[in-house]
Amino acid sequence: MSRIRDTFAELKHTARGGFIPFITAGDPDLVTTELLLIELAAAGADIIELGVPFSDPVADGEVIQRASERALRKGVTLSDVLRCVSNVKQHIEVPIVLFSYLNPLLKFGKDQLAEEAKRTGVDAVLITDLIPEEGGPWITAFHDHGIELIFLVAPTTSNDRLARIAQLASGFIYAVSRSGVTGERNEIPRDAESLVKRARAASDLPIAVGFGISTAEQVRQVWRFADAAVTGSAIVRQIESLADSPDLVARYEAKN
Amino acid sequence: MQKSPITRSEPDEHGHWGEFGGRYVPETLVAPLDELTNEFMRARQDPNFWGECNQLLRDYCGRPTPLFHARRLTAHAGGAQIYLKREDLLHTGAHKINNAVGQALLARRMGKRRVIAETGAGQHGVATATVCALFGLHCVVYMGAEDVRRQALNVFRMRLLGAEVITVNAGTRTLKDAINEALRDWVTNVDDTYYLLGSALGPHPYPLMVRQFQSVIGREAREEILSVTGKLPRALIACVGGGSNAIGLFHPFIADEQVRLIGVEAGGRGDSLGEHAARFHSGTASGGGQVGVLQGTMSYVLQDTNGQIATTHSISAGLDYSAIGPEHAFLHNSGRAEYIRASDAEALEGFRLCARLEGIIPALETSHAIMPAIRVAHELSRDEVIIINLSGRGDKDVQLVAGLQPQ
Ligand SMILES: Cc1ncc(COP(=O)(O)O)c(C=O)c1O
C-alpha cells in the first residue's frame, strides 16, 4: 500500500489540510539535513520534499538556487541524498518525495534509481523538467518498483492536457500556483484555485499546491481549496540565515 | 562501428532526432512551446511570411551573402580551393541575424510585445536588439558577467539599440547561465513574452526552427558553388557552439553523401573537464561524450560523474557552452557529420592568418574553423573545393586579442 495514499486518506479522514515542507539535501550539510528531516517530521510534516541539488536549477528562484550551490560546494551527490533518506527512515515514517532535475537522475540510471529509492525508503520522485510526454521509460521503471512519479500541472496547462497528465500521475498532483520560479510571494494568485478546480475535474488524486507559499496564513488559504500546501523557499531561507550557526537545528526549532 | 551515412535528418513531430532533442522543460512552458510550434508550422506554409522574411533578409540584412574564393588561404594550404561563405558581411556582422529576423516576425504574428534573448558573444543579443528596434518591440537580453566583460563592445551596441542588458552573475557567468535566466524570465512572463533563442538548441521547436531560419546559408552556398565551380564541395567546415551556423550550412547538403560535414568545437586550453567546450570529446578526463539533458533538450552534455553540468572554457564566448544542439548529436552518432576541435591557440592562429592573408578579420568563434579547414584542404587535390562558414566578423574581438598580442 502506498504511504502517500495512506497519508492523504488519513488527512481526509481527519478533515485536515496537509503540510509539505521542502528542503534541499546537503544544505548546509548532510548531517543537518538528517536532523532537519527528523525535526520536520516531529513538527507535523505530512510529507517531505527533499531537493536533490543541481547545478542549473531553471525552475528555481534565488533562495533555492543558493541552497543548491551550498550543497554542491560540499560535493553532495544523489547517492549521498539516498543515504540520508535511508538513515532517517529508521526514525521517521513520513513519506519522502525526491524533488530533482532530470540530468543527475539520468546519470545515475533510472532502473538503478528505482531500485535504490525502494531500498532506502524514498516514496516518490518528482522531476521538474520531465513532462509526461518524455517520461514513459521513467513511469515504467518507477512503477515496477512501487515508486510513485509525481507530475506537475500549471496554470498554463490546458484541460485536455490535464486529463492526459491525470491518467499517468500517481501519488498526488502537484499544482504550480503561478507561472514562474520558486520563491516567496506576498499572495496566492487567483490562478491557483481555478487550476485546482480544473485538476479536480480531471482526477481523483489528491492535489498539493506549491510555488510561493510562504506564510502560515497562505498555507491555511491553500487548504481551503486544495489537499496540501508545499512550502519551500520560506524554510530554505531560514536555513540559510542560520547556516553558519553550529546549533542550526536547535535554533531552527526555537524559531518555530 | 562504421555505419552507412544517413541522407536525411528530420525530427519526429515532437522534435526528436532519434534519442536526442525533445522537450525537457517545466510544465508551465509546455503551452507556450505548443503555441510557438503551431505558429511556426503555420508560418512555414505561408508564402506571405516568407515574402516578408526574404525581403528583410535582402534589403535589411544584405542577403544573399557572397561566396568568396580565398586564393591566398588556398595557396597557404596547398590543396583544395577554399571558399568562404561571407556571413560576416551581414547587417550586425554575423549569421545570428538570419534567425533573429525570422523569429521576430513570428513574435509579431503572435502579438508578443516583449522579446527576451540570451547571448554569449553578444552577436545574437545585438541581432535581437536590432530586429526589436526595427519592429518596435521591447527587448531584454541576458548575458553572463564574464561575457559582458570580454564582449564589452557588443554590450554597448545592444544598449544603443534600445535593449535592456541584464548581467547574470550565477554559475560561470557565461552563455549557459544567461540561458537559465532567460528561461526563468520566460516561465514568469509567458503571457506577453517571446523567447528569441539564438542557437539550434533548447526545447522543441527551437532546434528545428533555428535550423529553418539558418539554412538559407547552405541553400545559397550550394547554388553559388555549383554556379561557380559546377560541382559540389568535398567538405563544409563550421564552428559549433550551440550549432546554428553549422546546421544552417550543413542542412541543405545532408543528402549529398560525398560532401563531408565537419563541425569544429572549442578545444580550449586543455583536455580535462572545465578546460574546453568539446562536447563530443570522449577522452578519459574530458567529461565529454556523454548524453544528458540541459536546458530543455537531450544531447551531448559536458558533465561530471554525478550529472552536474560542467563548467567550460573557450577563448570565444560564443562556443563556451556545455551542451550542443540535438541535431548535431544525431549527425554525430549516425556518422553523417564529423566533429573535431581547435584549441584557443589554434583559433588565434586562424584569426591572425585570415586577417593577414585575406584581409578579413573573423570572429573568434569562426576562427576555430580556419586551421582545421587548412588541414582538410591540404589533404585534397587542387581541383577540389571546400567551404568554410565565415559565420561572423571579428571587430568585437579585436580588443581582447590586442590584450593578448605579444608586444
Ligand atoms: C560569429 C559567431 N559564430 C558562431 C557562433 C556560435 O553559435 P552557433 O554554433 O549557434 O553558430 C557565434 C555565437 O555567438 C557567433 O557569434
XYZ file of C-alpha atoms and ligand atoms in Angstrom:
679
model
C 0.000 0.000 0.000
C 1.313 3.436 -0.863
C 2.327 5.512 2.116
C 1.415 8.670 0.252
C -2.089 7.409 -0.434
C -2.418 6.475 3.261
C -1.284 9.917 4.279
C -3.874 11.666 2.162
C -6.578 9.204 3.245
C -5.755 9.997 6.850
C -5.822 13.746 6.173
C -9.195 13.411 4.548
C -10.485 11.285 7.401
C -9.451 13.876 9.961
C -10.520 16.777 7.727
C -7.085 18.359 7.852
C -5.001 20.081 5.231
C -1.602 18.578 4.538
C 1.674 20.380 5.112
C 4.613 19.556 2.815
C 7.867 21.314 3.625
C 10.719 21.346 1.105
C 14.405 21.424 1.948
C 17.482 20.957 -0.194
C 19.549 17.911 0.721
C 23.031 18.821 1.890
C 22.183 22.422 2.721
C 24.169 23.386 4.702
C 25.442 19.815 5.136
C 24.110 16.255 5.144
C 24.108 15.736 8.905
C 21.976 18.835 9.366
C 19.653 17.629 6.623
C 19.095 14.375 8.503
C 18.359 16.252 11.714
C 16.057 18.670 9.890
C 14.105 15.806 8.326
C 13.544 14.280 11.743
C 12.575 17.657 13.196
C 10.198 18.398 10.345
C 8.526 15.028 10.844
C 8.229 15.692 14.574
C 6.815 19.137 13.869
C 3.981 17.533 11.929
C 5.042 17.479 8.299
C 2.703 15.148 6.419
C 5.083 14.580 3.501
C 8.584 15.980 2.986
C 10.036 17.075 -0.311
C 13.770 16.612 -0.417
C 15.573 18.570 -3.123
C 18.454 16.950 -4.978
C 20.958 19.748 -5.651
C 21.601 20.585 -9.307
C 23.986 22.980 -10.994
C 21.367 24.536 -13.288
C 18.037 24.768 -11.480
C 15.991 26.700 -14.073
C 12.697 26.297 -12.235
C 14.041 27.780 -9.022
C 14.298 31.297 -7.705
C 17.346 32.671 -5.953
C 16.798 31.172 -2.499
C 16.696 27.564 -3.665
C 19.407 28.249 -6.256
C 21.695 29.306 -3.432
C 20.772 26.253 -1.363
C 21.735 24.041 -4.315
C 25.032 25.878 -4.644
C 25.807 25.429 -0.958
C 25.122 21.695 -1.181
C 27.167 21.281 -4.361
C 30.072 23.129 -2.816
C 30.023 20.390 -0.183
C 30.108 17.834 -3.006
C 26.676 16.367 -2.258
C 25.603 13.679 -4.754
C 22.438 11.705 -5.399
C 23.999 8.726 -3.601
C 24.512 10.945 -0.550
C 20.888 12.055 -0.706
C 19.714 8.443 -0.854
C 21.945 7.518 2.080
C 20.493 10.419 4.008
C 16.954 9.122 3.363
C 17.983 5.630 4.359
C 19.394 6.932 7.649
C 16.366 8.973 8.644
C 13.856 6.370 7.568
C 14.988 4.344 10.554
C 13.497 7.083 12.719
C 10.574 8.552 10.791
C 7.593 7.248 8.849
C 6.644 10.370 6.923
C 6.701 9.881 3.156
C 9.648 11.435 1.340
C 9.454 12.775 -2.197
C 12.714 13.370 -4.025
C 12.490 16.629 -5.925
C 15.044 16.759 -8.728
C 16.035 17.874 -12.174
C 16.451 15.120 -14.713
C 20.168 15.108 -15.504
C 21.557 13.834 -12.171
C 18.940 11.066 -12.233
C 19.695 10.216 -15.851
C 23.354 9.925 -14.989
C 22.553 7.665 -12.018
C 20.350 5.479 -14.220
C 16.585 5.145 -13.949
C 16.461 1.467 -13.063
C 19.205 1.807 -10.512
C 17.455 4.837 -9.038
C 14.131 2.998 -8.846
C 15.840 0.146 -7.028
C 17.807 2.365 -4.683
C 14.785 4.537 -3.972
C 12.856 1.435 -2.955
C 15.696 0.170 -0.817
C 16.325 3.445 1.005
C 12.678 4.329 1.613
C 12.014 7.069 -0.911
C 8.278 7.063 -1.619
C 8.040 9.175 -4.733
C 10.060 11.188 -7.203
C 9.160 14.488 -8.811
C 11.277 15.544 -11.794
C 10.860 19.244 -12.534
C 11.927 19.097 -16.159
C 10.335 15.792 -17.122
C 6.922 16.169 -18.714
C 4.783 13.040 -19.194
C 5.424 13.004 -22.958
C 9.112 12.327 -22.310
C 8.540 10.335 -19.153
C 7.447 6.933 -20.495
C 10.520 4.914 -19.512
C 10.635 6.591 -16.091
C 6.987 5.873 -15.407
C 7.591 2.210 -16.203
C 10.813 1.897 -14.201
C 9.328 3.528 -11.100
C 6.049 1.679 -11.399
C 7.895 -1.633 -11.443
C 9.472 -0.767 -8.094
C 6.433 0.790 -6.474
C 7.873 4.312 -6.531
C 5.387 6.998 -7.424
C 6.180 9.591 -10.078
C 4.599 12.938 -9.277
C 3.724 15.240 -12.172
C 3.263 18.980 -12.125
C 0.380 20.898 -13.606
C 0.482 24.647 -14.138
C -1.939 27.493 -14.783
C -0.902 27.294 -18.449
C -1.841 23.587 -18.657
C -4.921 23.099 -20.845
C -7.835 20.928 -19.723
C -7.056 18.316 -22.370
C -3.537 18.075 -21.129
C -4.663 17.976 -17.506
C -6.737 14.928 -18.354
C -3.780 13.222 -20.017
C -1.437 14.013 -17.125
C -4.032 12.773 -14.633
C -4.032 9.395 -16.386
C -0.295 8.985 -15.877
C 0.110 10.583 -12.478
C 0.326 8.682 -9.233
C 0.600 9.690 -5.573
C -0.708 13.211 -5.857
C -0.838 16.010 -8.383
C 1.419 18.967 -7.769
C -0.292 22.167 -8.881
C 2.077 25.040 -9.534
C 0.352 28.118 -8.108
C 1.678 30.574 -10.664
C 3.695 30.886 -13.836
C 7.152 31.447 -12.527
C 10.001 30.067 -10.490
C 10.041 29.070 -6.829
C 10.326 31.890 -4.310
C 8.378 33.650 -1.594
C 5.431 35.788 -2.638
C 3.001 38.078 -0.892
C -0.199 36.467 -2.015
C -1.709 33.356 -3.526
C -2.702 34.122 -7.109
C -6.289 33.504 -8.143
C -4.937 31.185 -10.844
C -4.128 28.631 -8.177
C -7.677 28.000 -7.078
C -9.031 27.763 -10.593
C -6.212 25.388 -11.534
C -7.051 23.135 -8.585
C -10.724 23.149 -9.655
C -9.728 22.143 -13.172
C -7.418 19.433 -11.853
C -10.175 18.039 -9.614
C -12.401 17.734 -12.645
C -9.703 15.650 -14.335
C -8.513 13.442 -11.489
C -9.412 11.811 -8.180
C -5.846 12.106 -6.922
C -5.116 14.469 -4.029
C -3.806 17.876 -5.046
C -0.954 19.774 -3.445
C -0.270 23.419 -4.264
C 3.222 24.847 -4.256
C 5.453 27.718 -5.504
C 5.374 30.912 -3.499
C 3.506 29.629 -0.426
C 5.459 31.409 2.302
C 3.375 32.062 5.427
C 1.114 30.127 7.772
C -1.765 32.290 6.600
C -1.080 31.373 2.982
C -0.940 27.697 3.904
C -4.381 27.979 5.520
C -5.646 29.776 2.446
C -4.467 26.924 0.228
C -6.155 24.369 2.483
C -9.487 25.984 1.648
C -9.302 24.643 -1.898
C -6.521 22.024 -2.029
C -5.449 18.950 -0.072
C -1.980 20.112 0.856
C 0.366 23.086 0.685
C 4.066 22.945 -0.163
C 6.421 25.483 1.426
C 9.974 25.659 0.132
C 11.798 28.955 -0.161
C 10.481 30.338 3.149
C 12.003 27.367 5.009
C 15.178 27.259 2.932
C 15.730 30.956 3.591
C 15.581 30.341 7.343
C 18.089 27.527 6.962
C 20.290 29.908 5.020
C 20.095 32.609 7.645
C 21.130 30.124 10.316
C 23.526 28.133 8.193
C 26.694 29.373 9.819
C 25.478 28.545 13.274
C 26.762 25.290 14.756
C 23.483 24.560 16.514
C 21.317 25.171 13.476
C 18.746 22.551 14.327
C 18.215 23.750 17.870
C 17.892 27.329 16.697
C 15.570 26.311 13.912
C 13.343 24.626 16.481
C 13.494 27.629 18.770
C 12.317 29.897 15.980
C 9.346 27.726 15.132
C 31.428 0.648 -35.953
C 31.219 2.340 -39.359
C 27.559 2.830 -40.249
C 26.338 3.810 -43.669
C 25.764 7.558 -43.542
C 22.246 8.864 -43.342
C 20.905 11.113 -46.047
C 18.045 12.623 -44.092
C 17.853 14.401 -40.790
C 14.290 15.193 -39.837
C 12.895 15.088 -36.306
C 9.608 13.399 -35.375
C 6.647 15.620 -34.592
C 7.849 16.118 -31.025
C 11.281 17.289 -32.102
C 13.238 14.067 -31.546
C 16.173 13.162 -33.738
C 16.428 9.577 -32.551
C 17.043 9.747 -28.814
C 18.065 13.408 -28.990
C 16.066 16.620 -28.766
C 12.525 16.646 -27.400
C 11.237 18.828 -24.616
C 12.603 18.684 -21.104
C 11.022 21.717 -19.501
C 8.923 22.741 -16.516
C 5.223 22.126 -17.208
C 4.490 25.864 -17.381
C 6.444 26.132 -20.633
C 4.604 23.359 -22.476
C 1.677 25.555 -23.503
C 3.811 28.441 -24.823
C 6.046 25.957 -26.655
C 2.960 24.371 -28.231
C 1.694 27.808 -29.204
C 5.064 28.627 -30.728
C 5.240 25.311 -32.591
C 1.791 25.831 -34.067
C 2.558 29.365 -35.164
C 5.866 28.304 -36.666
C 4.245 25.429 -38.573
C 1.592 27.796 -39.925
C 4.134 30.451 -40.859
C 6.261 27.835 -42.575
C 3.392 27.172 -45.001
C 2.578 30.833 -45.504
C 4.016 32.491 -48.633
C 3.361 35.928 -47.115
C 5.541 35.084 -44.152
C 8.417 34.051 -46.392
C 7.808 37.011 -48.665
C 8.346 39.409 -45.803
C 11.186 37.395 -44.291
C 13.115 37.167 -47.555
C 12.590 40.822 -48.306
C 14.059 41.783 -44.929
C 16.943 39.365 -45.381
C 17.682 41.022 -48.709
C 17.047 44.722 -48.097
C 17.833 44.996 -44.422
C 20.427 42.304 -43.800
C 22.186 42.172 -47.164
C 21.452 38.649 -48.399
C 22.494 36.809 -50.418
C 25.985 36.831 -48.961
C 28.873 36.213 -51.346
C 30.856 33.013 -51.605
C 34.419 34.271 -51.774
C 37.310 32.355 -53.282
C 40.077 32.713 -50.686
C 43.078 32.386 -53.010
C 45.817 33.190 -50.531
C 44.460 30.837 -47.861
C 44.191 28.234 -50.614
C 47.820 28.767 -51.620
C 48.832 28.596 -47.971
C 47.022 25.276 -47.533
C 48.407 23.852 -50.767
C 45.409 21.729 -51.671
C 41.701 22.151 -52.319
C 40.258 25.531 -53.268
C 38.955 27.267 -50.141
C 35.763 29.298 -50.365
C 34.368 31.468 -47.590
C 30.644 31.886 -47.089
C 30.584 35.521 -46.053
C 28.037 35.689 -43.223
C 30.326 38.283 -41.659
C 29.089 40.760 -44.266
C 25.530 40.630 -42.981
C 23.994 43.538 -41.104
C 25.188 43.319 -37.464
C 28.135 41.170 -38.524
C 27.156 37.545 -38.057
C 24.757 34.820 -39.165
C 22.691 35.377 -35.992
C 20.531 37.984 -37.744
C 19.026 35.327 -40.077
C 17.357 33.651 -37.131
C 16.541 36.878 -35.309
C 14.596 38.234 -38.306
C 12.598 35.025 -38.717
C 11.721 34.711 -35.055
C 10.926 38.408 -34.627
C 8.404 38.049 -37.441
C 6.889 35.136 -35.527
C 6.806 37.168 -32.309
C 4.923 39.883 -34.154
C 2.465 37.383 -35.652
C 1.842 36.084 -32.142
C 1.193 39.575 -30.815
C 4.029 39.436 -28.279
C 5.344 42.883 -27.418
C 8.239 41.863 -25.202
C 11.179 39.862 -26.522
C 13.867 38.246 -24.399
C 17.107 36.637 -25.509
C 20.313 35.188 -24.129
C 23.664 35.976 -25.624
C 27.228 34.705 -25.311
C 29.425 36.568 -27.761
C 26.820 39.295 -27.932
C 26.137 38.712 -31.632
C 22.761 37.135 -31.019
C 21.958 39.843 -28.492
C 22.859 42.541 -30.995
C 20.841 40.823 -33.726
C 17.825 40.560 -31.430
C 18.151 44.152 -30.221
C 18.361 45.213 -33.864
C 15.194 43.491 -35.066
C 13.362 44.652 -31.937
C 14.331 48.228 -32.748
C 13.095 47.675 -36.285
C 9.755 46.246 -35.167
C 9.291 48.481 -32.134
C 9.410 45.611 -29.640
C 10.665 45.832 -26.054
C 13.928 43.873 -25.817
C 15.675 42.332 -22.795
C 18.970 40.476 -23.238
C 20.568 38.241 -20.593
C 24.336 37.983 -20.682
C 26.819 36.365 -18.291
C 29.103 38.759 -16.413
C 32.231 37.162 -17.884
C 30.856 37.685 -21.399
C 29.808 41.255 -20.587
C 33.452 41.830 -19.732
C 35.015 40.157 -22.770
C 32.455 41.376 -25.329
C 32.002 44.897 -23.993
C 31.628 46.410 -27.452
C 28.513 44.338 -28.115
C 27.007 45.318 -24.770
C 27.358 48.943 -25.780
C 25.800 48.191 -29.193
C 22.790 46.485 -27.615
C 22.198 49.445 -25.324
C 22.485 51.874 -28.244
C 19.817 49.818 -29.989
C 17.492 50.331 -27.045
C 17.785 46.923 -25.424
C 17.998 46.343 -21.716
C 21.062 44.183 -20.989
C 20.872 42.210 -17.762
C 24.167 40.916 -16.388
C 23.963 37.376 -14.996
C 26.215 36.624 -12.049
C 25.276 32.988 -11.468
C 27.433 29.954 -12.201
C 30.331 30.524 -14.574
C 28.727 33.785 -15.736
C 28.658 32.674 -19.365
C 26.157 31.548 -22.000
C 24.655 28.658 -20.015
C 23.857 30.932 -17.108
C 22.350 33.523 -19.442
C 20.037 30.840 -20.886
C 18.993 29.792 -17.359
C 17.999 33.374 -16.574
C 16.168 33.788 -19.865
C 14.211 30.595 -19.166
C 13.342 31.861 -15.675
C 12.142 35.128 -17.167
C 10.063 33.311 -19.769
C 8.433 30.965 -17.274
C 7.469 34.041 -15.227
C 6.214 36.197 -18.109
C 4.783 33.638 -20.525
C 1.741 35.701 -21.433
C 3.343 38.655 -23.126
C 6.900 37.479 -23.753
C 8.547 35.845 -26.731
C 11.792 33.975 -26.042
C 14.036 34.506 -29.064
C 16.569 31.715 -28.571
C 19.768 32.193 -30.539
C 21.075 28.774 -31.424
C 19.896 25.361 -32.588
C 19.304 24.160 -29.051
C 16.699 24.250 -26.307
C 13.313 22.504 -26.328
C 11.308 21.693 -29.462
C 10.582 23.620 -31.690
C 13.724 25.761 -31.298
C 16.318 23.416 -32.831
C 14.092 22.836 -35.858
C 13.035 26.447 -36.161
C 16.527 27.913 -35.838
C 17.743 25.419 -38.433
C 14.976 26.511 -40.768
C 15.929 30.185 -40.461
C 19.661 29.478 -40.788
C 19.541 27.009 -43.658
C 19.406 29.942 -46.055
C 23.207 29.859 -45.608
C 23.532 26.364 -47.060
C 20.929 26.896 -49.789
C 22.783 29.921 -51.093
C 26.186 28.282 -50.713
C 25.031 25.225 -52.653
C 23.736 27.321 -55.518
C 26.771 29.592 -55.530
C 29.350 26.829 -55.537
C 27.520 24.952 -58.264
C 27.321 28.031 -60.428
C 30.989 28.951 -59.902
C 32.651 25.541 -59.996
C 29.970 23.307 -61.465
C 30.370 20.770 -58.702
C 29.688 20.111 -55.080
C 32.321 20.822 -52.441
C 34.196 17.934 -50.833
C 33.780 19.393 -47.359
C 31.922 22.036 -45.371
C 33.550 23.349 -42.227
C 31.931 25.414 -39.493
C 32.492 26.184 -35.845
C 29.942 24.735 -33.434
C 28.748 26.470 -30.305
C 25.092 25.558 -29.959
C 25.313 24.691 -33.617
C 23.237 27.190 -35.591
C 25.727 28.412 -38.191
C 26.947 24.857 -38.737
C 23.495 23.326 -39.155
C 22.488 26.239 -41.383
C 25.333 25.436 -43.750
C 25.129 21.635 -43.445
C 21.429 21.053 -43.744
C 20.909 21.630 -47.471
C 23.817 19.230 -48.137
C 22.685 16.345 -45.895
C 21.618 14.202 -48.835
C 24.854 14.847 -50.747
C 26.723 11.894 -49.314
C 30.019 12.846 -50.935
C 30.132 16.148 -49.044
C 31.896 15.835 -45.687
C 30.279 17.863 -42.914
C 32.847 18.962 -40.349
C 31.974 20.789 -37.148
C 34.712 22.377 -35.062
C 34.235 22.554 -31.307
C 36.218 24.687 -28.879
C 39.218 22.719 -27.614
C 40.012 25.482 -25.132
C 43.281 25.225 -23.240
C 43.359 21.588 -22.150
C 41.783 18.150 -22.202
C 40.352 17.940 -18.731
C 36.809 18.814 -17.753
C 36.358 22.560 -17.404
C 39.177 23.442 -19.777
C 37.302 23.149 -23.074
C 33.849 23.087 -24.666
C 34.240 19.965 -26.823
C 31.068 18.037 -26.079
C 31.940 15.102 -28.314
C 35.452 14.798 -26.925
C 35.462 11.416 -25.215
C 38.912 11.380 -23.581
C 39.041 9.938 -20.058
C 39.098 13.165 -18.096
C 37.215 15.305 -20.590
C 33.686 14.909 -19.210
C 32.551 14.794 -22.822
C 30.948 12.119 -24.905
C 28.037 11.819 -22.502
C 24.359 12.034 -23.269
C 22.355 14.192 -20.916
C 19.673 16.827 -20.605
C 20.391 20.519 -20.342
C 18.092 23.476 -20.911
C 15.252 21.604 -22.468
C 16.911 19.142 -24.777
C 18.615 15.750 -24.756
C 22.042 15.853 -26.333
C 25.722 15.520 -25.549
C 26.454 17.450 -22.371
C 29.718 18.115 -20.560
C 29.114 16.915 -17.017
C 30.759 15.360 -14.013
C 30.241 11.799 -12.785
C 27.238 12.922 -10.720
C 25.376 14.540 -13.578
C 26.196 18.089 -12.538
C 26.770 20.271 -15.574
C 30.433 21.066 -16.022
C 31.960 24.452 -16.463
C 33.598 25.113 -19.812
C 36.355 27.246 -21.170
C 36.872 28.809 -24.564
C 38.598 31.940 -25.701
C 35.405 32.632 -27.648
C 32.265 33.423 -25.689
C 30.037 32.010 -28.442
C 31.470 28.479 -28.235
C 31.794 28.444 -24.446
C 28.795 26.212 -23.697
C 28.341 22.790 -22.048
C 25.825 21.272 -24.458
C 25.350 21.079 -28.215
C 22.221 21.235 -30.347
C 20.434 17.851 -30.560
C 20.603 17.516 -34.338
C 24.390 17.629 -34.134
C 24.263 14.790 -31.596
C 22.229 12.825 -34.108
C 24.518 13.657 -37.035
C 27.487 12.693 -34.878
C 26.090 9.324 -33.815
C 24.873 8.474 -37.288
C 28.297 9.246 -38.702
C 26.937 11.766 -41.225
C 28.948 14.621 -39.718
C 32.385 14.693 -38.091
C 33.306 16.827 -35.109
C 36.824 17.901 -34.330
C 38.270 20.524 -32.010
C 40.536 23.518 -32.246
C 42.301 24.944 -29.212
C 42.346 28.569 -28.115
C 45.853 28.842 -29.578
C 44.759 27.402 -32.921
C 41.798 29.751 -33.034
C 44.118 32.709 -32.507
C 46.379 31.401 -35.256
C 43.388 31.147 -37.599
C 42.233 34.622 -36.584
C 45.606 36.161 -37.489
C 46.108 34.104 -40.615
C 42.740 35.001 -42.081
C 43.378 38.673 -41.339
C 46.856 38.686 -42.925
C 46.121 36.529 -45.940
C 42.609 37.574 -46.868
C 42.098 40.943 -45.245
C 39.165 39.511 -43.324
C 39.145 39.586 -39.519
C 36.880 36.737 -38.424
C 35.102 36.405 -35.090
C 36.994 34.259 -32.572
C 34.191 31.680 -32.846
C 34.621 31.490 -36.615
C 38.397 31.465 -36.217
C 38.190 27.947 -34.771
C 37.286 26.646 -38.233
C 40.247 28.155 -40.104
C 43.233 25.938 -39.168
C 41.243 22.681 -39.361
C 39.995 23.775 -42.798
C 43.559 24.346 -43.932
C 44.445 20.809 -42.864
C 41.438 19.363 -44.670
C 42.244 21.354 -47.822
C 45.859 20.236 -47.664
C 44.853 16.604 -47.996
C 42.708 17.208 -51.058
C 43.739 17.897 -54.616
C 43.722 21.368 -56.159
C 40.723 20.684 -58.337
C 38.561 20.072 -55.323
C 36.658 22.613 -53.274
C 35.825 23.169 -49.623
C 33.670 25.830 -47.960
C 34.258 27.473 -44.590
C 31.316 29.185 -42.979
C 32.675 32.613 -42.126
C 29.964 32.995 -39.502
C 30.909 36.435 -38.215
C 33.336 39.293 -38.236
C 35.882 39.904 -35.525
C 35.500 43.576 -34.637
C 34.041 42.562 -31.295
C 37.191 40.544 -30.523
C 39.892 42.954 -31.592
C 40.260 44.439 -28.137
C 40.514 41.041 -26.469
C 43.117 39.839 -28.946
C 45.042 43.112 -28.624
C 45.354 42.399 -24.922
C 46.951 39.037 -25.749
C 49.300 40.168 -28.512
C 52.968 39.961 -27.622
C 54.407 43.488 -27.710
C 30.156 34.718 -35.220
C 29.648 33.554 -34.438
N 29.855 32.312 -34.922
C 29.419 31.236 -34.241
C 28.780 31.332 -33.031
C 28.376 30.076 -32.321
O 26.991 29.819 -32.348
P 26.378 28.730 -33.300
O 27.074 27.439 -33.028
O 24.943 28.700 -32.908
O 26.558 29.159 -34.691
C 28.526 32.613 -32.501
C 27.811 32.736 -31.221
O 27.799 33.690 -30.553
C 28.980 33.736 -33.224
O 28.788 34.969 -32.755
